Amino acid sequence: MMYGEILVPVNGTEESETAIPHAFEIAKERGATVHALCAYSRQSRYGALSVESAEHREESLHEQAEQIVDEVAERAAEEGIDCVTTIREGDPTEGILDYVDDNRIGLIVIGARKRSPTGKVLFGSVSQSVILNTTVPVLVTGGR
C-alpha cells in the first residue's frame, strides 16, 4: 500500500509540531502507521565537563527525546492511529534517512522553518538535507 508507513521526524520545535496533524490526517485516510522519530545530536561538545556531567546531559537529551515521541504516540492513540516510536542519537539527517531505508517508509512528513537565502547557505537544515537525499516523497510543513 502506498504510504502505508509514514515517518514524522519530531524534535519538540514548533516547526516539527506542524507536521504531526498532516501525518495523522494522511494516516487516517490510508489506514497507515505513523512512525514518530526523534533523531538528536549533542548540540555542543562537552569540552571541560566531567565525564559524569556529560553522561547526565546525555541522559537528559534521551529523556527529552522519549517525552517528545511518547507525546506523539499518545495523540495518535487518541485518534485511533497506529504509532511506532523511535529515538536515534547521532546526526539527525542520517538517522532519518537510515530509518526510512530500514523501515520501508513510503512518505516523510517533516516540518521546516523558513530561512533567508543567506541563512540556507550558511546553516542548511535537516529538512533540506532529507529532501535532497531521500528517494521517497516528502511533504514539508512549516512555520513562519
PDB file of C-alpha atoms in Angstrom, residues 38-90:
ATOM      1  CA  CYS A  38      13.297  11.828  17.356  1.00  0.00           C
ATOM      2  CA  ALA A  39      16.838  11.890  15.996  1.00  0.00           C
ATOM      3  CA  TYR A  40      19.064  14.130  18.078  1.00  0.00           C
ATOM      4  CA  SER A  41      22.697  15.038  18.349  1.00  0.00           C
ATOM      5  CA  ARG A  42      24.686  16.650  21.071  1.00  0.00           C
ATOM      6  CA  GLN A  43      24.497  20.269  20.030  1.00  0.00           C
ATOM      7  CA  SER A  44      27.778  21.228  21.598  1.00  0.00           C
ATOM      8  CA  ARG A  45      30.875  19.373  22.600  1.00  0.00           C
ATOM      9  CA  TYR A  46      31.288  18.589  26.253  1.00  0.00           C
ATOM     10  CA  GLY A  47      34.616  20.416  26.443  1.00  0.00           C
ATOM     11  CA  ALA A  48      35.769  20.669  30.031  1.00  0.00           C
ATOM     12  CA  LEU A  49      32.729  18.974  31.526  1.00  0.00           C
ATOM     13  CA  SER A  50      33.435  15.958  33.648  1.00  0.00           C
ATOM     14  CA  VAL A  51      32.509  12.528  32.352  1.00  0.00           C
ATOM     15  CA  GLU A  52      29.744  12.414  34.956  1.00  0.00           C
ATOM     16  CA  SER A  53      28.292  15.725  33.719  1.00  0.00           C
ATOM     17  CA  ALA A  54      28.479  14.532  30.120  1.00  0.00           C
ATOM     18  CA  GLU A  55      26.655  11.312  30.991  1.00  0.00           C
ATOM     19  CA  HIS A  56      23.956  13.288  32.829  1.00  0.00           C
ATOM     20  CA  ARG A  57      23.485  15.581  29.827  1.00  0.00           C
ATOM     21  CA  GLU A  58      23.184  12.569  27.519  1.00  0.00           C
ATOM     22  CA  GLU A  59      20.540  11.031  29.798  1.00  0.00           C
ATOM     23  CA  SER A  60      18.666  14.328  29.805  1.00  0.00           C
ATOM     24  CA  LEU A  61      18.682  14.544  25.986  1.00  0.00           C
ATOM     25  CA  HIS A  62      17.468  10.957  25.719  1.00  0.00           C
ATOM     26  CA  GLU A  63      14.712  11.590  28.270  1.00  0.00           C
ATOM     27  CA  GLN A  64      13.580  14.668  26.338  1.00  0.00           C
ATOM     28  CA  ALA A  65      13.518  12.638  23.125  1.00  0.00           C
ATOM     29  CA  GLU A  66      11.433   9.942  24.831  1.00  0.00           C
ATOM     30  CA  GLN A  67       8.978  12.539  26.082  1.00  0.00           C
ATOM     31  CA  ILE A  68       8.607  14.021  22.588  1.00  0.00           C
ATOM     32  CA  VAL A  69       7.868  10.710  20.828  1.00  0.00           C
ATOM     33  CA  ASP A  70       5.668   9.457  23.684  1.00  0.00           C
ATOM     34  CA  GLU A  71       3.530  12.575  23.347  1.00  0.00           C
ATOM     35  CA  VAL A  72       3.078  11.913  19.616  1.00  0.00           C
ATOM     36  CA  ALA A  73       2.132   8.293  20.362  1.00  0.00           C
ATOM     37  CA  GLU A  74      -0.462   9.391  22.933  1.00  0.00           C
ATOM     38  CA  ARG A  75      -2.007  11.809  20.459  1.00  0.00           C
ATOM     39  CA  ALA A  76      -2.045   9.109  17.772  1.00  0.00           C
ATOM     40  CA  ALA A  77      -3.756   6.657  20.132  1.00  0.00           C
ATOM     41  CA  GLU A  78      -6.426   9.256  20.924  1.00  0.00           C
ATOM     42  CA  GLU A  79      -7.155   9.458  17.196  1.00  0.00           C
ATOM     43  CA  GLY A  80      -7.073   5.693  16.643  1.00  0.00           C
ATOM     44  CA  ILE A  81      -3.826   5.758  14.657  1.00  0.00           C
ATOM     45  CA  ASP A  82      -1.133   3.104  14.997  1.00  0.00           C
ATOM     46  CA  CYS A  83       2.153   4.702  16.012  1.00  0.00           C
ATOM     47  CA  VAL A  84       5.686   3.411  16.372  1.00  0.00           C
ATOM     48  CA  THR A  85       8.211   5.495  18.324  1.00  0.00           C
ATOM     49  CA  THR A  86      11.963   5.530  17.885  1.00  0.00           C
ATOM     50  CA  ILE A  87      14.875   7.554  19.211  1.00  0.00           C
ATOM     51  CA  ARG A  88      18.222   7.798  17.473  1.00  0.00           C
ATOM     52  CA  GLU A  89      21.311   9.610  18.733  1.00  0.00           C
ATOM     53  CA  GLY A  90      23.672  10.998  16.139  1.00  0.00           C
TER      54      GLY A  90
END
